[in-house]
Coordinates of C-alpha atoms (C1' of nucleotides) in Angstrom, one line a residue:
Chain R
X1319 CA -15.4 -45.6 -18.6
X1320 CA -15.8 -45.9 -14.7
X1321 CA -16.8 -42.6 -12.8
X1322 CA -13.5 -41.9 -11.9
X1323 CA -12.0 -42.4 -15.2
X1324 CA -14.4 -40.5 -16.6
X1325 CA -13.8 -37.5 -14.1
X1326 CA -10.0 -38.1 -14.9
X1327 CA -10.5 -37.3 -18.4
X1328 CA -12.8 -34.2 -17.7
X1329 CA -9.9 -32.8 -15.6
X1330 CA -12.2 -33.1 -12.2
X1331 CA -10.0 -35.2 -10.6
X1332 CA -7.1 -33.1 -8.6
X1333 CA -6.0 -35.3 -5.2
X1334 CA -7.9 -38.9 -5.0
X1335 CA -7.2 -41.1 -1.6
X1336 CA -5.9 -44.7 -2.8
X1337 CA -8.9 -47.0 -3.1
X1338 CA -11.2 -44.8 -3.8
X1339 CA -11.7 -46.3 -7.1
X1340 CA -12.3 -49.7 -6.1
X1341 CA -14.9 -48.8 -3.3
X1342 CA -16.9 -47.4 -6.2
X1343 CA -16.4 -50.2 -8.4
X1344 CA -17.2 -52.6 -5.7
X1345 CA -20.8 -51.3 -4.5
X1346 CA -23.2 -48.3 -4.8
X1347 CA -21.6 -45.6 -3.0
X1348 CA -22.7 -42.8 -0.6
X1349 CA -20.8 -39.7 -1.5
X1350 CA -21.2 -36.3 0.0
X1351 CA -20.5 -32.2 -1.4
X1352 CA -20.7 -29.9 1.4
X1353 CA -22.0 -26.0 0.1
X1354 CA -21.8 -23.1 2.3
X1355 CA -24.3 -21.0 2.9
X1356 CA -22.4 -17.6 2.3
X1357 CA -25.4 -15.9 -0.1
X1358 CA -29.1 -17.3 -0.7
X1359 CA -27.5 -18.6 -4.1
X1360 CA -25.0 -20.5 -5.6
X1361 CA -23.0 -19.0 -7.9
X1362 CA -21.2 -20.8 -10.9
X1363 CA -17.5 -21.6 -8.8
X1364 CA -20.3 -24.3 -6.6
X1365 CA -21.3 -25.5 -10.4
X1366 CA -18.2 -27.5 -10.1
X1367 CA -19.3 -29.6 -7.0
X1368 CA -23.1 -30.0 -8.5
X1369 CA -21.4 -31.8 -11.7
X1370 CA -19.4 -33.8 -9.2
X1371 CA -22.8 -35.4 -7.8
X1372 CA -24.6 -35.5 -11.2
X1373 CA -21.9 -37.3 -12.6
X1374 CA -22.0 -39.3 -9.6
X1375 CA -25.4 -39.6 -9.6
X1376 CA -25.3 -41.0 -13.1
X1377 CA -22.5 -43.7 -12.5
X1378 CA -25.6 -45.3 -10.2
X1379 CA -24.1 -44.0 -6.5
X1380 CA -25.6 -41.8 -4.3
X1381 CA -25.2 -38.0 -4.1
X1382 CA -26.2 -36.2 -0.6
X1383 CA -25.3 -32.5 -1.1
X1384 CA -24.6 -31.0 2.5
X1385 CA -25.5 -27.5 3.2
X1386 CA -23.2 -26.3 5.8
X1387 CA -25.5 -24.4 8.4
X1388 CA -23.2 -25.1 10.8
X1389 CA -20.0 -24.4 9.4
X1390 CA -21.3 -21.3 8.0
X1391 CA -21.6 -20.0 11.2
X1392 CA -17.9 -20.9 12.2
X1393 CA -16.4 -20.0 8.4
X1394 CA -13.8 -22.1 6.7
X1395 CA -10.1 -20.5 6.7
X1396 CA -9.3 -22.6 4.3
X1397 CA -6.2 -20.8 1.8
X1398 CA -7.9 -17.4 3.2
X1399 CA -6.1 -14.3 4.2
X1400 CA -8.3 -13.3 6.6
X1401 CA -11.1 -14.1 8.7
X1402 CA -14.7 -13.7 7.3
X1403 CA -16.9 -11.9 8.4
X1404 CA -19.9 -14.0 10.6
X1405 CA -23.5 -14.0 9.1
X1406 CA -26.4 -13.8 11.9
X1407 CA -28.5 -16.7 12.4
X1408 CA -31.5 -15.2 10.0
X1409 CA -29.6 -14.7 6.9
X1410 CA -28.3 -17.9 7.2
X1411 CA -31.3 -19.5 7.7
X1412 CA -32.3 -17.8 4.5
X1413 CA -29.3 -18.4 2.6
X1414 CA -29.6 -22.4 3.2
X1415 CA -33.3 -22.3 2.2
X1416 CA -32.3 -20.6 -1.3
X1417 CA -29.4 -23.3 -1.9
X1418 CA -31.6 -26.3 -1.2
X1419 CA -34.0 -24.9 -3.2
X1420 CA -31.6 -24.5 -6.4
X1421 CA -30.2 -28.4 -5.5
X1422 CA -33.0 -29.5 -6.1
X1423 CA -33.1 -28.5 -9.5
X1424 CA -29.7 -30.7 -10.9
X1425 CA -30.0 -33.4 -8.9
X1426 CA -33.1 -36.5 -9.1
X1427 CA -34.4 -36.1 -5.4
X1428 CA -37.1 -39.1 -6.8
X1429 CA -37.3 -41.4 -3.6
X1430 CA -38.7 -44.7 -5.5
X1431 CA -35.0 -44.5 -7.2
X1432 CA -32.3 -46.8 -4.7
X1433 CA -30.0 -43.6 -5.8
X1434 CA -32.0 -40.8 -5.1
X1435 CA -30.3 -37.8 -4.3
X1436 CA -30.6 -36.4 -0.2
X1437 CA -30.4 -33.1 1.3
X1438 CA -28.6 -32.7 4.7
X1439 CA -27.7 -30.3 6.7
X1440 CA -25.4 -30.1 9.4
X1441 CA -26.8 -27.8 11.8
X1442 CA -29.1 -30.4 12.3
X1443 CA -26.8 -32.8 14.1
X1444 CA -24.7 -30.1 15.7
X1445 CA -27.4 -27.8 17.1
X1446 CA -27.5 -30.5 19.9
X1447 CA -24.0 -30.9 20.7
X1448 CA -22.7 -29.6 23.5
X1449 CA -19.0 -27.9 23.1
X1450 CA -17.8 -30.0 26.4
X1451 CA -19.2 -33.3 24.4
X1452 CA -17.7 -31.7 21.4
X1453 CA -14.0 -31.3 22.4
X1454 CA -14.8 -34.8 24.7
X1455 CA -15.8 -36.9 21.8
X1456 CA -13.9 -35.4 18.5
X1457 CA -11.2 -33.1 19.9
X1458 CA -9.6 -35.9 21.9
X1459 CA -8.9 -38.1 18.4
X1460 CA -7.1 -35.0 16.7
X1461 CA -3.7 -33.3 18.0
X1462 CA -3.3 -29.7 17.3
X1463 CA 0.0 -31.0 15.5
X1464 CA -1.7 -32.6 13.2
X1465 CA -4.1 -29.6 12.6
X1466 CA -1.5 -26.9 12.0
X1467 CA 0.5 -28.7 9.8
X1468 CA -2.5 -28.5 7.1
X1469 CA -1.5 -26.0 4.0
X1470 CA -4.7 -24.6 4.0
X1471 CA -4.6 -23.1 7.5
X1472 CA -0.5 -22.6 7.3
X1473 CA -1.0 -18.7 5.2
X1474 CA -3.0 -18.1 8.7
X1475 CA -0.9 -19.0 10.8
X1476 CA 2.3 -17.4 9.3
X1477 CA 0.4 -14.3 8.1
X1478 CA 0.0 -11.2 9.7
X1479 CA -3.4 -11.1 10.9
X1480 CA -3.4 -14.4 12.6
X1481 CA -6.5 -16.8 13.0
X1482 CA -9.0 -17.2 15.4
X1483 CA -9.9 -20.4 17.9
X1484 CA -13.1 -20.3 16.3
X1485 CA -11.6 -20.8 12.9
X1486 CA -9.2 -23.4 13.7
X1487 CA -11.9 -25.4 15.2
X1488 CA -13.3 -25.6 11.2
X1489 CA -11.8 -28.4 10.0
X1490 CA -13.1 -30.6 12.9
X1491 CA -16.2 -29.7 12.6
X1492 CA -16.4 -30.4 8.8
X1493 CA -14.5 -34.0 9.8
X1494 CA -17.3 -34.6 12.2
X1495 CA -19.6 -34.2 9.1
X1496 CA -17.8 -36.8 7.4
X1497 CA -17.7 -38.8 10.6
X1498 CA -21.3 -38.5 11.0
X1499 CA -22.9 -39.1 7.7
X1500 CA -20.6 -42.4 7.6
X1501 CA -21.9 -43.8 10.6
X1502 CA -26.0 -42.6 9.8
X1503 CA -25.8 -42.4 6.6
X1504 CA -23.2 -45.4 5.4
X1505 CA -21.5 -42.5 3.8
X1506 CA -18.0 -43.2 3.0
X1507 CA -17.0 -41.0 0.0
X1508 CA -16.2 -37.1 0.2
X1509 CA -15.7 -34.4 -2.9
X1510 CA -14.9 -30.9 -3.3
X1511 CA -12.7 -28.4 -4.3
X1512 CA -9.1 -29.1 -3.7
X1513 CA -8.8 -26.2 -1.4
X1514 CA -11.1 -28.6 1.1
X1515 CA -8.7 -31.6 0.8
X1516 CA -6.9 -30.7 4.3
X1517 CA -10.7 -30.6 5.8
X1518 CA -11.4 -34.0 4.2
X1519 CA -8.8 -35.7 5.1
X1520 CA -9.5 -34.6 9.0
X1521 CA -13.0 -36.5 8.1
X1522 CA -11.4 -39.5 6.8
X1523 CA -8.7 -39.4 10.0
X1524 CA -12.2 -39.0 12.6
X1525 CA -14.0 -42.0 10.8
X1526 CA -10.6 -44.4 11.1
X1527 CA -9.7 -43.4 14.3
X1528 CA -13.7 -43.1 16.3
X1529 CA -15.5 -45.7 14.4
X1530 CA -12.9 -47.7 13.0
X1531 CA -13.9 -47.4 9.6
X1532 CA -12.3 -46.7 6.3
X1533 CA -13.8 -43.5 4.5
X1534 CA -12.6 -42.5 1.2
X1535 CA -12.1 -39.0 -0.9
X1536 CA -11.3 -37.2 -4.1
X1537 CA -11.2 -33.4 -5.0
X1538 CA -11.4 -31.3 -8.1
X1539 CA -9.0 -29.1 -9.2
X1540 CA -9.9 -25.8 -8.3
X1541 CA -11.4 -23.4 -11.0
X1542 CA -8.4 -21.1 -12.8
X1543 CA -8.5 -19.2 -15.7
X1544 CA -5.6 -19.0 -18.3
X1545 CA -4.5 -15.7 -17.1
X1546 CA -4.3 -16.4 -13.9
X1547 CA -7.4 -14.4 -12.8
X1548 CA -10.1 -15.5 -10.7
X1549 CA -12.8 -17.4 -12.1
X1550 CA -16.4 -17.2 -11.8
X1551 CA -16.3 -13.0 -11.5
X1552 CA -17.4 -10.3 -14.0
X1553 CA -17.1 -6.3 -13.3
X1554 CA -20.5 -6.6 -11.9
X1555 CA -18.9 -9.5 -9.3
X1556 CA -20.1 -12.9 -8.7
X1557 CA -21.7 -15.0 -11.6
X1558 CA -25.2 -16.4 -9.6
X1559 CA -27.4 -18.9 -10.6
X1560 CA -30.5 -17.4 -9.2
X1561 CA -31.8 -15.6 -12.4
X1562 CA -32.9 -13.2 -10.2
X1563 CA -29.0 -11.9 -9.0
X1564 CA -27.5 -12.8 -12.6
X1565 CA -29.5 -12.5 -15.6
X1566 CA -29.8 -15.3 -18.0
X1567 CA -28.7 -12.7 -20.8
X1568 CA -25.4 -12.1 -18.2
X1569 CA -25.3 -15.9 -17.8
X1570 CA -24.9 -16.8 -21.3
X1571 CA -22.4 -13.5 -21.8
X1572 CA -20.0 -14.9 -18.9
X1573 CA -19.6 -18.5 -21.0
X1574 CA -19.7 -16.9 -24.3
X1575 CA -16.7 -14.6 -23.3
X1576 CA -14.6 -17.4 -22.0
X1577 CA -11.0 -17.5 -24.0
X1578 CA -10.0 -20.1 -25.8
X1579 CA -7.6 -21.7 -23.5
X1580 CA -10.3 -21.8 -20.7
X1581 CA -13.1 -22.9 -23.1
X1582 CA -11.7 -26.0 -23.9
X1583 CA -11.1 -27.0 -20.1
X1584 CA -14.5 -25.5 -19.5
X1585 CA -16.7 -27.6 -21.8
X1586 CA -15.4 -31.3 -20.7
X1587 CA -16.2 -29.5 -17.0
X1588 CA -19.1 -27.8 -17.2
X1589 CA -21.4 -29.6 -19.8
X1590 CA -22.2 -33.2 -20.1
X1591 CA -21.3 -33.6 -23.5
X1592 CA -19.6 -37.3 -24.4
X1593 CA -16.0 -37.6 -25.2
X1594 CA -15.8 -37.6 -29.2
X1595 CA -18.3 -34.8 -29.5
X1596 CA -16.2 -32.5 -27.1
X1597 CA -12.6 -33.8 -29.0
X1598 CA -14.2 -33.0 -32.2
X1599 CA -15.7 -29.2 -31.1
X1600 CA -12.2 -28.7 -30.0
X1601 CA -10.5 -29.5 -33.2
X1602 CA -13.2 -27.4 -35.2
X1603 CA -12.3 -24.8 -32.6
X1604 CA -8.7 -24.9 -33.2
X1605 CA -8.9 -24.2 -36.6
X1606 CA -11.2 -21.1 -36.7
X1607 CA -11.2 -19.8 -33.0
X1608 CA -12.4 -16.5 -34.4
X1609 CA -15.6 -17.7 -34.6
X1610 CA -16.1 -18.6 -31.2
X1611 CA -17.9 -22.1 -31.6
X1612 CA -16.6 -23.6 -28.6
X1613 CA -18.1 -20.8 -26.5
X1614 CA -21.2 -20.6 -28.6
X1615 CA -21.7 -24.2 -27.3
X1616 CA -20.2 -24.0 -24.0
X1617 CA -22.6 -21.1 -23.1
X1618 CA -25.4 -22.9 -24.8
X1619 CA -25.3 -25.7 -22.7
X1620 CA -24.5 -24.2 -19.3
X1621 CA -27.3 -22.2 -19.8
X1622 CA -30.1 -24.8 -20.8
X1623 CA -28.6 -26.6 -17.8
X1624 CA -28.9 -23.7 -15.1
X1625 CA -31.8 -22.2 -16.3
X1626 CA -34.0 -23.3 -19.6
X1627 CA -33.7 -23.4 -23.4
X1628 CA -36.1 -20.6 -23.3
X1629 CA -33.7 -18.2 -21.6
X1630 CA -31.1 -19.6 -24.4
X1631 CA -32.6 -18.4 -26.8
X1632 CA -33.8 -15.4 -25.2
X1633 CA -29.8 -14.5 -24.6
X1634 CA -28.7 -15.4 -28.1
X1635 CA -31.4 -12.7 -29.9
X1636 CA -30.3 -10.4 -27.1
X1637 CA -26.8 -10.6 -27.8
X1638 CA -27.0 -10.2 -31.8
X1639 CA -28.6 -6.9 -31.5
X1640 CA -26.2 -5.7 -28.8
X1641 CA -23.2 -6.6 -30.3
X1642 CA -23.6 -6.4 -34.2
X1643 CA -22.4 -2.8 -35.1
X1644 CA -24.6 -1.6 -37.1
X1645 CA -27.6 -1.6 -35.3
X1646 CA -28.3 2.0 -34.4
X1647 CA -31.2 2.0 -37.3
X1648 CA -32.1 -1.5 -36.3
X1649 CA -33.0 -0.2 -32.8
X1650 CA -35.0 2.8 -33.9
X1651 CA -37.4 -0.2 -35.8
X1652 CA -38.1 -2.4 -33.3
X1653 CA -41.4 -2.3 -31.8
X1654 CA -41.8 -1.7 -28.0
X1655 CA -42.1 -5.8 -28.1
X1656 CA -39.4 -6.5 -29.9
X1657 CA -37.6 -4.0 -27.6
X1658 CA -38.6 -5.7 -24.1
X1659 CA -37.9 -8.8 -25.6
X1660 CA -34.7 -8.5 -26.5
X1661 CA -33.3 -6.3 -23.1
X1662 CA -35.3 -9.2 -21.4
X1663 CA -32.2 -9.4 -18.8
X1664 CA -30.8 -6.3 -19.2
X1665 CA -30.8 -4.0 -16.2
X1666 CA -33.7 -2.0 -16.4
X1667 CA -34.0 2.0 -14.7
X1668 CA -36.7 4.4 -14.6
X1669 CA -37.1 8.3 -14.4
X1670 CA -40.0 10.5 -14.5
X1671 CA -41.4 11.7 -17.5
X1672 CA -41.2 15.4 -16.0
X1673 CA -37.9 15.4 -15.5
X1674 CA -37.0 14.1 -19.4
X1675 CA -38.6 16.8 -20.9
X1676 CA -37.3 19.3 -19.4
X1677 CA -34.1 18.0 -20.5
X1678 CA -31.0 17.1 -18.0
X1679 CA -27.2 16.3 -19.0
X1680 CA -26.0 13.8 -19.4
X1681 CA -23.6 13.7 -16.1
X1682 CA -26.2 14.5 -14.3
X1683 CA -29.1 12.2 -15.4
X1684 CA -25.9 9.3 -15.6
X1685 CA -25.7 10.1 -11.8
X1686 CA -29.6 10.3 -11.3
X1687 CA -30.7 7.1 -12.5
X1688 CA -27.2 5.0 -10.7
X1689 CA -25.9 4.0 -13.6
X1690 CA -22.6 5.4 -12.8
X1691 CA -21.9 6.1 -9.0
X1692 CA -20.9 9.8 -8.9
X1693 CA -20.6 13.1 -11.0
X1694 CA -17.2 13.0 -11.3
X1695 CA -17.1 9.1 -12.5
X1696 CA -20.2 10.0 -15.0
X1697 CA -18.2 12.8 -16.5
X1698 CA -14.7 10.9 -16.5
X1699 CA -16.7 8.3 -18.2
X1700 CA -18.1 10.4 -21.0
X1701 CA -15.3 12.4 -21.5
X1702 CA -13.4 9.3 -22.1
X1703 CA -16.0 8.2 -24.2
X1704 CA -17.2 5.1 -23.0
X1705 CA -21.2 6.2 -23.2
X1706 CA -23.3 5.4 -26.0
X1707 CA -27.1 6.4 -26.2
X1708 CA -29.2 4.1 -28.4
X1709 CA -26.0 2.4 -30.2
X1710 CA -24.5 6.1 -30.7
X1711 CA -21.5 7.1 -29.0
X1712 CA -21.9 10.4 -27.0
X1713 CA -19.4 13.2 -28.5
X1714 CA -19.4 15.3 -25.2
X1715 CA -20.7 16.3 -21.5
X1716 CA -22.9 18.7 -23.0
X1717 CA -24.9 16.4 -24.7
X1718 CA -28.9 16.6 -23.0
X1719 CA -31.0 13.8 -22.3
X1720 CA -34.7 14.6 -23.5
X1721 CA -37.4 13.0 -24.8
X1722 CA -36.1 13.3 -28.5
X1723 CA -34.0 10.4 -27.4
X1724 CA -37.0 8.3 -26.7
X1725 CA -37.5 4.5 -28.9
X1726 CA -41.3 4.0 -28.5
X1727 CA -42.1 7.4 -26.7
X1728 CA -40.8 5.3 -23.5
X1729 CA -37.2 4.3 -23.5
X1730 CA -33.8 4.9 -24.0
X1731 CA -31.4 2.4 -24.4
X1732 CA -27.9 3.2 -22.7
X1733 CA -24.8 1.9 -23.0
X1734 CA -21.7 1.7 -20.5
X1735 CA -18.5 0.7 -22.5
X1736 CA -18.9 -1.5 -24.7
X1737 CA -20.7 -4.4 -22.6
X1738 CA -22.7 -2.9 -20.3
X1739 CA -26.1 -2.0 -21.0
X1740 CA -28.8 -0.2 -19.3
X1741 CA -32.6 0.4 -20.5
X1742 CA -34.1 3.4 -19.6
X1743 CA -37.6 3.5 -18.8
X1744 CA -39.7 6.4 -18.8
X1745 CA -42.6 6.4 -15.9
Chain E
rG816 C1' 0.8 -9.8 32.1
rG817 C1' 5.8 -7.5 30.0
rG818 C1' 8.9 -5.8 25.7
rC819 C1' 9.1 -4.6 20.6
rA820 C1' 7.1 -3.5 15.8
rG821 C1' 2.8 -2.0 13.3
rG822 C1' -2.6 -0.2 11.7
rU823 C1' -2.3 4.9 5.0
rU824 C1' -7.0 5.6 -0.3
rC825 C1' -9.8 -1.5 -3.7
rC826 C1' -4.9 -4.4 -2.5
rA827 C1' 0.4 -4.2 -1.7
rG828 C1' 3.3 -0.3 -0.1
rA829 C1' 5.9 5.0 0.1
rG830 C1' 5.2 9.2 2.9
rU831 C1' 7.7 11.1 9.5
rG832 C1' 5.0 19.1 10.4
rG833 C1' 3.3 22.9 5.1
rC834 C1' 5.3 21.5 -1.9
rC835 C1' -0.3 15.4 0.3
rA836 C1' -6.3 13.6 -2.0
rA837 C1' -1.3 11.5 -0.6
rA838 C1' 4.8 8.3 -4.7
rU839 C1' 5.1 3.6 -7.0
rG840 C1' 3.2 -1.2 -8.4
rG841 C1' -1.0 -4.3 -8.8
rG842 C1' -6.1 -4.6 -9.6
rG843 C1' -10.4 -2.2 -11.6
rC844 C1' -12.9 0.9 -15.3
rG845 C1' -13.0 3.4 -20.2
rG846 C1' -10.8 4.0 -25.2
rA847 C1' -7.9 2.3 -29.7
rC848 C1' -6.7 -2.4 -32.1
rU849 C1' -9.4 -7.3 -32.4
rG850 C1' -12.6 -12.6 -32.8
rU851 C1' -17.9 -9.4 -27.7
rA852 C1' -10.5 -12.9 -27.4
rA853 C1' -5.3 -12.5 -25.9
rA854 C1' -1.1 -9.3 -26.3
rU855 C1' -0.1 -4.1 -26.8
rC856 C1' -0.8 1.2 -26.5
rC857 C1' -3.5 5.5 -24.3
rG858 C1' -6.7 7.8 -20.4
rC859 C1' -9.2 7.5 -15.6
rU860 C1' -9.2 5.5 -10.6
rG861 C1' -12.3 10.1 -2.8
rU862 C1' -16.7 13.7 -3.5
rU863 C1' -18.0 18.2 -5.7
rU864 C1' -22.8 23.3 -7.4
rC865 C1' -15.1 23.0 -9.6
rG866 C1' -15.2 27.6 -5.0
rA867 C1' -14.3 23.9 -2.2
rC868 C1' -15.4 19.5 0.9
rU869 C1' -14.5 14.7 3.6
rU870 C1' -10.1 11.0 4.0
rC871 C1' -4.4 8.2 6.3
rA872 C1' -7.5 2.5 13.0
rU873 C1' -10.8 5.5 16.9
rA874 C1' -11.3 9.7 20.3
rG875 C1' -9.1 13.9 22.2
rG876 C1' -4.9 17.4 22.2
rU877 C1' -0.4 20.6 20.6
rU878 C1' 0.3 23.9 16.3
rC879 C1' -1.1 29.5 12.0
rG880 C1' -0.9 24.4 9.8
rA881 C1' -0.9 17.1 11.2
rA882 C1' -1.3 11.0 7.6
rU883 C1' 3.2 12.9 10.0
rC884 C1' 4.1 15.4 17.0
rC885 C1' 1.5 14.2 22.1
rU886 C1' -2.3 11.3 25.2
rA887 C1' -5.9 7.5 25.7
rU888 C1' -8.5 3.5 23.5
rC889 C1' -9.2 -0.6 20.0
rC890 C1' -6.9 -4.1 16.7
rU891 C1' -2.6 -7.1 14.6
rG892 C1' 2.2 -9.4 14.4
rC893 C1' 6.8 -11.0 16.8
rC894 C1' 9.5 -12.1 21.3
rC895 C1' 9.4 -13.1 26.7
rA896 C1' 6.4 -14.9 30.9

RNA sequence: GGGCAGGUUCCAGAGUGGCCAAAUGGGGCGGACUGUAAAUCCGCUGUUUCGACUUCAUAGGUUCGAAUCCUAUCCUGCCCA
């Protein structure tokens, strides 16, 4: 199977520019994904545009992955209801250092290799262009015609709360990215999310009509769940990769909870599994989807990929002990290492040892330690009874928090509907 | 620059002087049921020491009393120039 072919099968293949295939059949091609630099991580909707370059990476052409230090500052109105909000020159200097850093961990950077994988970033090449130059050199070659009539910017310009100049100006400066890495780089292939397809395609338009060349460019269906919902968020909100925003434990939760329509679009996606081992995990699926097996795998090997077998496995023991039903007793006979082992991941809050044994209620010491926002929402929440303390549901708000409570002398292990865990440390 | 229409709680969107912390829908959260699923059903969805307190773009004003009336400012859309 050629890369395209292959991508086709995976369901990673949403709009593709004629010839595209050829020009990667025909020579080693320079291909480019452009991030932006929104947050200091990625989160898992960008995991979609990594797996574009590995896979590219692994048909023998050459990934660069583009972090957009430029465009973040301008912000893509791509599909968007309204205009973003602009990040300050710091936190976006931050943010691109955080993304490179978690690049580097999918792709082979190795420079010996003909392929080897580049980091670029576009502030570098438009920190010295001057906007005169700019609208000069890359405005004249685009008519405003042809920029309105894109879908993506279309909801802006019909909607109610209109679109800045600075926004409109996005999708020539991504197409000057395109237009630049062709001519310094020899790159002449650009990916992404579908939604980007009207920003590509400006590329393409810059490289035919200033250098006379002929650029080419696919995009990925963008992520959807079954239901309709937006992928890639949990109640807590975005899905990182950083371990340090989105726990391993959370990771591994967020694939294993996937339903079953999704789970079989997500696996020939999201892992790297071959073809007859994915048909044949489906078909065992099919027959018994109560026992999960697709997810099982799924979250398995998206989270070996992202972070390490280690943290696997670390997740998997985690999970047993929070969900199995009976394990009230089990909790009370773990040892303080079994304990930390196991809520390795889960958020962690402290209180003072003074205030435990003097006792406080529940509301209150819900409210105390943050893990519910207010009083009223703490109390709501019990009273509804969607609090458990160690595995055992609490019967009423005038149940009191003390140190009878405590596993070890030194925690408590509480519990926020039926998925949301907090342990309680005592300092 | 001129004219018109608007800015309401997470979102959409009612409300045009007291009965409004504000209809309804969506979303979210919790519960039951389940496969840690879907569907369905039920509850909650500004804060609170439960007496109150702070909200309806912002700042003033009228009134016993304002999301609702007046003035100014900011923002948005549409039309005209």
């Amino acid at each position: 199977m050629n890369l395209i072919e292959e991508l086709r099968w995976r369901g990673m293949v949403q709009d593709i520019m004629p010839g595209t295939e050829e020009q990667l059949l025909k020579e080693m091609t320079t291909a480019y994904v452009g991030f932006d630099p929104t947050a200091d991580s990625l989160h898992i909707g960008s995991l979609v545009p990594i797996l574009l370059l590995v896979h590219l990476q692994r048909a023998g052409h050459k990934p660069l992955a583009l972090v957009g230090g430029a465009t973040g500052m301008v912000g893509d109105p791509s599909f968007k209801a309204e205009e973003r909000r602009m990040l300050d020159l710091d936190t976006l200097a931050r943010n691109q250092a955080g993304i490179k850093a978690q690049l580097e961990r999918f792709l082979d950077f190795d420079p010996s290799k003909p392929n080897a994988a580049e980091m670029v970033n576009n502030f570098d090449w438009f920190r010295d262009i001057s906007f005169l130059d700019f609208i000069r050199d890359v405005g004249k070659h685009i008519t405003v015609n042809y920029m309105m009539a894109k879908d993506s910017v279309k909801r802006r310009i019909e909607g109610d709360s209109g679109m800045s100049f600075t926004e409109f100006t996005y999708q020539l400066i991504q197409g000057y990215d395109f237009y630049h890495l062709y001519t310094a780089k020899n790159c002449k292939l650009q990916m992404g999310g579908s939604d980007q397809w009207g920003n590509i395609v400006t590329g393409t338009e810059l490289v035919r009509r200033k250098a006379n060349g002929e650029a080419f460019a696919f995009t990925c269906p963008l992520m959807k769940k079954a239901d309709g919902t937006k992928f890639g968020k949990t109640e807590k909100g975005n899905v990182w990769l950083d371990a340090r925003l989105t726990s391993p434990y959370t990771f591994y939760q967020f694939w294993f909870n996937a339903a079953d329509a999704d789970a079989e679009n997500y696996i020939r996606i999201f892992t790297l599994l071959d073809k007859a081992e994915i048909e044949e995990l489906i078909a065992t699926h099919r027959q018994t989807p109560e026992q999960r097996l697709l997810q099982k795998r799924l979250a398995k090997e998206i989270t070996i990929f992202v972070h390490s077998e280690k943290d696997y496995e670390f997740a998997v023991k985690a999970s047993e002990l929070l969900f199995r039903n009976d394990t009230a007793d089990v909790l009370q006979s773990l040892t303080e290492s079994q304990l930390l082992d196991v809520m390795d991941g889960v958020p962690q809050v402290e209180v003072n040892a003074a205030d435990l044994s003097a006792g406080k209620d529940i509301v209150t010491f819900l409210a105390d330690t943050a893990i519910l926002p207010s009083k009223s929402e703490a109390r709501k929440m019990v009273q509804n009874g969607g609090i458990s303390i160690n595995k055992l549901k609490v019967e009423g708000i005038e149940k009191v928090v003390d140190t009878t409570l405590l596993l070890n002398q030194k925690y408590i292990l509480i519990q926020r509907g039926k998925k949301n865990y907090y342990l309680v440390t005592v300092k």
